[in-house]
Structure formats: C-alpha cells, structure tokens
PDB file of C-alpha atoms in Angstrom:
ATOM      1  CA  UNK A  26      -2.232   9.104 -29.363  1.00 52.00           C
ATOM      2  CA  UNK A  27       1.373   8.460 -28.568  1.00 55.00           C
ATOM      3  CA  UNK A  28       2.754   7.210 -25.241  1.00 54.00           C
ATOM      4  CA  UNK A  29       3.872  10.688 -24.063  1.00 57.00           C
ATOM      5  CA  UNK A  30       0.424  12.096 -24.720  1.00 54.00           C
ATOM      6  CA  UNK A  31      -1.218   9.277 -22.725  1.00 56.00           C
ATOM      7  CA  UNK A  32       1.073   9.918 -19.765  1.00 60.00           C
ATOM      8  CA  UNK A  33       0.147  13.612 -19.799  1.00 62.00           C
ATOM      9  CA  UNK A  34      -3.544  12.730 -19.776  1.00 57.00           C
ATOM     10  CA  UNK A  35      -3.104  10.421 -16.780  1.00 53.00           C
ATOM     11  CA  UNK A  36      -1.149  13.119 -14.964  1.00 54.00           C
ATOM     12  CA  UNK A  37      -3.858  15.701 -15.665  1.00 52.00           C
ATOM     13  CA  UNK A  38      -6.586  13.343 -14.452  1.00 57.00           C
ATOM     14  CA  UNK A  39      -4.669  12.597 -11.243  1.00 54.00           C
ATOM     15  CA  UNK A  40      -4.079  16.308 -10.653  1.00 49.00           C
ATOM     16  CA  UNK A  41      -7.769  17.059 -11.234  1.00 54.00           C
ATOM     17  CA  UNK A  42      -8.855  14.366  -8.754  1.00 50.00           C
ATOM     18  CA  UNK A  43      -6.500  15.682  -6.081  1.00 50.00           C
ATOM     19  CA  UNK A  44      -7.463  19.319  -6.546  1.00 51.00           C
ATOM     20  CA  UNK A  45     -11.206  18.691  -6.594  1.00 46.00           C
ATOM     21  CA  UNK A  46     -11.149  16.549  -3.484  1.00 49.00           C
ATOM     22  CA  UNK A  47     -12.467  13.497  -5.288  1.00 45.00           C
ATOM     23  CA  UNK A  48      -9.369  11.527  -4.369  1.00 40.00           C
ATOM     24  CA  UNK A  49      -9.493   9.983  -0.893  1.00 43.00           C
ATOM     25  CA  UNK A  50      -8.252  12.340   1.767  1.00 45.00           C
ATOM     26  CA  UNK A  51      -5.644  11.268   4.273  1.00 49.00           C
ATOM     27  CA  UNK A  52      -6.000  12.126   7.916  1.00 58.00           C
ATOM     28  CA  UNK A  53      -5.267  15.748   8.757  1.00 71.00           C
ATOM     29  CA  UNK A  54      -3.030  14.500  11.571  1.00 86.00           C
ATOM     30  CA  UNK A  55       0.649  13.840  10.938  1.00 93.00           C
ATOM     31  CA  UNK A  56       0.602  10.676  13.063  1.00 97.00           C
ATOM     32  CA  UNK A  57      -1.860   7.867  13.798  1.00 98.00           C
ATOM     33  CA  UNK A  58      -1.777   5.303  16.603  1.00 98.00           C
ATOM     34  CA  UNK A  59      -4.074   2.401  17.459  1.00 99.00           C
ATOM     35  CA  UNK A  60      -3.930   1.059  21.000  1.00 99.00           C
ATOM     36  CA  UNK A  61      -5.246  -2.452  21.661  1.00 99.00           C
ATOM     37  CA  UNK A  62      -6.872  -3.216  25.023  1.00 99.00           C
ATOM     38  CA  UNK A  63      -8.106  -6.790  25.385  1.00 98.00           C
ATOM     39  CA  UNK A  64      -7.073  -7.574  28.948  1.00 98.00           C
ATOM     40  CA  UNK A  65      -9.117  -7.277  32.135  1.00 97.00           C
ATOM     41  CA  UNK A  66      -5.985  -6.133  33.992  1.00 98.00           C
ATOM     42  CA  UNK A  67      -6.496  -2.612  35.352  1.00 98.00           C
ATOM     43  CA  UNK A  68      -2.790  -1.803  35.045  1.00 98.00           C
ATOM     44  CA  UNK A  69      -3.032  -2.597  31.323  1.00 98.00           C
ATOM     45  CA  UNK A  70      -6.074  -0.310  31.075  1.00 99.00           C
ATOM     46  CA  UNK A  71      -4.227   2.460  32.897  1.00 98.00           C
ATOM     47  CA  UNK A  72      -1.133   2.109  30.690  1.00 98.00           C
ATOM     48  CA  UNK A  73      -3.204   2.209  27.498  1.00 98.00           C
ATOM     49  CA  UNK A  74      -4.900   5.404  28.642  1.00 99.00           C
ATOM     50  CA  UNK A  75      -1.586   6.934  29.756  1.00 98.00           C
ATOM     51  CA  UNK A  76      -0.104   6.089  26.332  1.00 98.00           C
ATOM     52  CA  UNK A  77      -3.018   7.820  24.588  1.00 99.00           C
ATOM     53  CA  UNK A  78      -2.709  10.932  26.758  1.00 98.00           C
ATOM     54  CA  UNK A  79       1.062  11.112  26.432  1.00 98.00           C
ATOM     55  CA  UNK A  80       0.890  10.894  22.644  1.00 98.00           C
ATOM     56  CA  UNK A  81      -1.621  13.753  22.544  1.00 98.00           C
ATOM     57  CA  UNK A  82       0.510  15.812  24.963  1.00 98.00           C
ATOM     58  CA  UNK A  83       3.815  15.205  23.191  1.00 97.00           C
ATOM     59  CA  UNK A  84       2.612  15.701  19.619  1.00 97.00           C
ATOM     60  CA  UNK A  85      -0.358  18.031  20.117  1.00 95.00           C
ATOM     61  CA  UNK A  86      -4.029  17.103  19.995  1.00 95.00           C
ATOM     62  CA  UNK A  87      -4.431  17.909  16.298  1.00 95.00           C
ATOM     63  CA  UNK A  88      -1.151  16.285  15.219  1.00 97.00           C
ATOM     64  CA  UNK A  89      -2.053  12.707  16.127  1.00 98.00           C
ATOM     65  CA  UNK A  90      -5.145  10.546  15.742  1.00 98.00           C
ATOM     66  CA  UNK A  91      -5.416   7.978  18.525  1.00 99.00           C
ATOM     67  CA  UNK A  92      -7.939   5.156  18.580  1.00 99.00           C
ATOM     68  CA  UNK A  93      -8.227   2.744  21.491  1.00 99.00           C
ATOM     69  CA  UNK A  94      -9.749  -0.545  20.331  1.00 99.00           C
ATOM     70  CA  UNK A  95     -11.354  -2.498  23.168  1.00 99.00           C
ATOM     71  CA  UNK A  96     -12.486  -6.115  22.982  1.00 98.00           C
ATOM     72  CA  UNK A  97     -12.755  -9.297  25.003  1.00 98.00           C
ATOM     73  CA  UNK A  98     -11.963  -8.892  28.706  1.00 98.00           C
ATOM     74  CA  UNK A  99     -10.801  -5.318  28.027  1.00 98.00           C
ATOM     75  CA  UNK A 100     -14.451  -4.280  27.845  1.00 98.00           C
ATOM     76  CA  UNK A 101     -14.496  -3.679  31.613  1.00 97.00           C
ATOM     77  CA  UNK A 102     -12.466  -0.512  30.979  1.00 98.00           C
ATOM     78  CA  UNK A 103     -15.321   1.177  29.082  1.00 99.00           C
ATOM     79  CA  UNK A 104     -18.371  -0.088  30.972  1.00 98.00           C
ATOM     80  CA  UNK A 105     -20.571   2.319  32.943  1.00 97.00           C
ATOM     81  CA  UNK A 106     -19.099   2.694  36.419  1.00 97.00           C
ATOM     82  CA  UNK A 107     -15.525   2.052  35.265  1.00 98.00           C
ATOM     83  CA  UNK A 108     -12.839   3.492  37.537  1.00 98.00           C
ATOM     84  CA  UNK A 109     -11.423   5.061  34.361  1.00 99.00           C
ATOM     85  CA  UNK A 110     -14.559   7.031  33.420  1.00 98.00           C
ATOM     86  CA  UNK A 111     -13.089  10.492  34.121  1.00 98.00           C
ATOM     87  CA  UNK A 112      -9.812   9.738  32.367  1.00 98.00           C
ATOM     88  CA  UNK A 113     -11.645   8.351  29.313  1.00 99.00           C
ATOM     89  CA  UNK A 114     -13.926  11.403  29.126  1.00 98.00           C
ATOM     90  CA  UNK A 115     -10.895  13.729  29.254  1.00 98.00           C
ATOM     91  CA  UNK A 116      -9.197  11.770  26.480  1.00 99.00           C
ATOM     92  CA  UNK A 117     -12.370  11.876  24.382  1.00 99.00           C
ATOM     93  CA  UNK A 118     -12.447  15.659  24.790  1.00 98.00           C
ATOM     94  CA  UNK A 119      -8.909  15.683  23.336  1.00 98.00           C
ATOM     95  CA  UNK A 120     -10.006  13.672  20.307  1.00 98.00           C
ATOM     96  CA  UNK A 121      -9.160  10.118  21.355  1.00 99.00           C
ATOM     97  CA  UNK A 122     -11.625   7.667  19.774  1.00 99.00           C
ATOM     98  CA  UNK A 123     -12.707   4.538  21.652  1.00 99.00           C
ATOM     99  CA  UNK A 124     -13.966   1.574  19.619  1.00 99.00           C
ATOM    100  CA  UNK A 125     -15.749  -1.421  21.124  1.00 99.00           C
ATOM    101  CA  UNK A 126     -16.116  -4.863  19.557  1.00 98.00           C
ATOM    102  CA  UNK A 127     -19.696  -5.847  18.670  1.00 98.00           C
ATOM    103  CA  UNK A 128     -18.673  -9.500  18.852  1.00 97.00           C
ATOM    104  CA  UNK A 129     -17.709  -9.084  22.496  1.00 98.00           C
ATOM    105  CA  UNK A 130     -20.970  -7.285  23.272  1.00 98.00           C
ATOM    106  CA  UNK A 131     -22.994 -10.054  21.599  1.00 97.00           C
ATOM    107  CA  UNK A 132     -21.096 -12.779  23.452  1.00 97.00           C
ATOM    108  CA  UNK A 133     -21.734 -11.083  26.799  1.00 96.00           C
ATOM    109  CA  UNK A 134     -25.397 -10.532  25.919  1.00 96.00           C
ATOM    110  CA  UNK A 135     -25.790 -14.195  25.026  1.00 96.00           C
ATOM    111  CA  UNK A 136     -24.147 -15.290  28.273  1.00 95.00           C
ATOM    112  CA  UNK A 137     -25.844 -12.829  30.662  1.00 95.00           C
ATOM    113  CA  UNK A 138     -29.090 -12.078  28.858  1.00 96.00           C
ATOM    114  CA  UNK A 139     -28.356  -8.351  28.605  1.00 96.00           C
ATOM    115  CA  UNK A 140     -25.907  -6.089  26.848  1.00 94.00           C
ATOM    116  CA  UNK A 141     -23.404  -4.277  29.059  1.00 96.00           C
ATOM    117  CA  UNK A 142     -23.912  -0.539  29.475  1.00 98.00           C
ATOM    118  CA  UNK A 143     -21.035   1.415  27.978  1.00 98.00           C
ATOM    119  CA  UNK A 144     -19.656   4.858  28.666  1.00 98.00           C
ATOM    120  CA  UNK A 145     -20.878   7.587  26.323  1.00 98.00           C
ATOM    121  CA  UNK A 146     -19.110   8.090  23.018  1.00 98.00           C
ATOM    122  CA  UNK A 147     -18.079   4.492  22.382  1.00 98.00           C
ATOM    123  CA  UNK A 148     -17.945   3.634  18.677  1.00 98.00           C
ATOM    124  CA  UNK A 149     -19.135   0.126  17.866  1.00 98.00           C
ATOM    125  CA  UNK A 150     -17.095  -1.905  15.380  1.00 98.00           C
ATOM    126  CA  UNK A 151     -17.759  -5.397  13.992  1.00 97.00           C
ATOM    127  CA  UNK A 152     -14.711  -6.957  15.632  1.00 98.00           C
ATOM    128  CA  UNK A 153     -11.778  -5.508  17.514  1.00 98.00           C
ATOM    129  CA  UNK A 154      -9.156  -7.438  15.588  1.00 98.00           C
ATOM    130  CA  UNK A 155     -10.663  -6.403  12.250  1.00 98.00           C
ATOM    131  CA  UNK A 156     -10.705  -2.749  13.328  1.00 99.00           C
ATOM    132  CA  UNK A 157      -7.020  -2.921  14.248  1.00 98.00           C
ATOM    133  CA  UNK A 158      -6.251  -4.479  10.864  1.00 98.00           C
ATOM    134  CA  UNK A 159      -8.206  -1.753   9.041  1.00 98.00           C
ATOM    135  CA  UNK A 160      -6.383   0.995  10.920  1.00 98.00           C
ATOM    136  CA  UNK A 161      -2.971  -0.561  10.312  1.00 98.00           C
ATOM    137  CA  UNK A 162      -3.780  -0.807   6.612  1.00 97.00           C
ATOM    138  CA  UNK A 163      -4.468   2.951   6.734  1.00 97.00           C
ATOM    139  CA  UNK A 164      -0.997   3.549   8.173  1.00 97.00           C
ATOM    140  CA  UNK A 165      -1.715   3.555  11.909  1.00 98.00           C
ATOM    141  CA  UNK A 166       1.113   2.431  14.164  1.00 98.00           C
ATOM    142  CA  UNK A 167       0.163  -0.190  16.760  1.00 98.00           C
ATOM    143  CA  UNK A 168       0.857  -0.631  20.448  1.00 98.00           C
ATOM    144  CA  UNK A 169      -0.479  -3.008  23.045  1.00 97.00           C
ATOM    145  CA  UNK A 170       0.299  -2.053  26.631  1.00 95.00           C
TER     146      UNK A 170
END
C-alpha cells in the first residue's frame, strides 16, 4: 500500500471508533471545575461552596461539571453534623460531586481509633492531591478558595 492509502485507512479507523462510541467520551458538560478544600477554616469552606453554586447558576447545571475535593483539615466540612450539610445537599442535587481523601480518613482513624462519619454521597478517592491531578489532566480548571 502507498502512503495515501495508509492515511485513508487510519482516518477510516478513527471515524469508526468515534461513531461507534469505542473512543473515550468527553464530559457532556462544556466546562469542568475542580475546587480544592484542605483548610479547616469555615470561611474557606463557605467560599468553596459558594463558588460551586455560582458556577452552576451562571453556566447552568448541565453545562458545567464541578467536583469539590476535600482532604486534610478540610474534612470537617463534610462530616456528619457539619454546619454546611444543607448547602452541600443542595449542591449535590444540582450535580456537584464531593470527593474525600482516603488517606485523610485513614490518618484520622489511626489517631482516634474510629473513622469519621461523613455526609451522604461522598465519593472516596485514594488521595485528594492525586484526584486533583487526575481531573486537571482531564481538562478541569482549578480553584482553591
């Protein structure tokens, strides 16, 4: 086969993969944002949650994927009994994902002898920093209030 013929074959294969859904799908949302919360400061918690809500309001719930990654001292924001429980539940109902660092949970368990109780709907990830890296590699923008 000549070079032109090879290029046509590669183009046809790529087109087939895209049309059959075998190629990896990008997010349906036009925008993606990851918000880092690793501070025990309640004002930081509040600002992170306000940022998430404002992004959903300004761009539309289905036009932006927002993930709040919580680790270290930031864990207090998503523990049972948090003053932010209602706000977090409302954001979850709008599609905001909350991810919690397993490393932080293990460290607390080791120190206190029990794992902290989390609000419902928390996604566990290996480490908070790694999750942020993975999301940024997928094209997510990053903010830290």
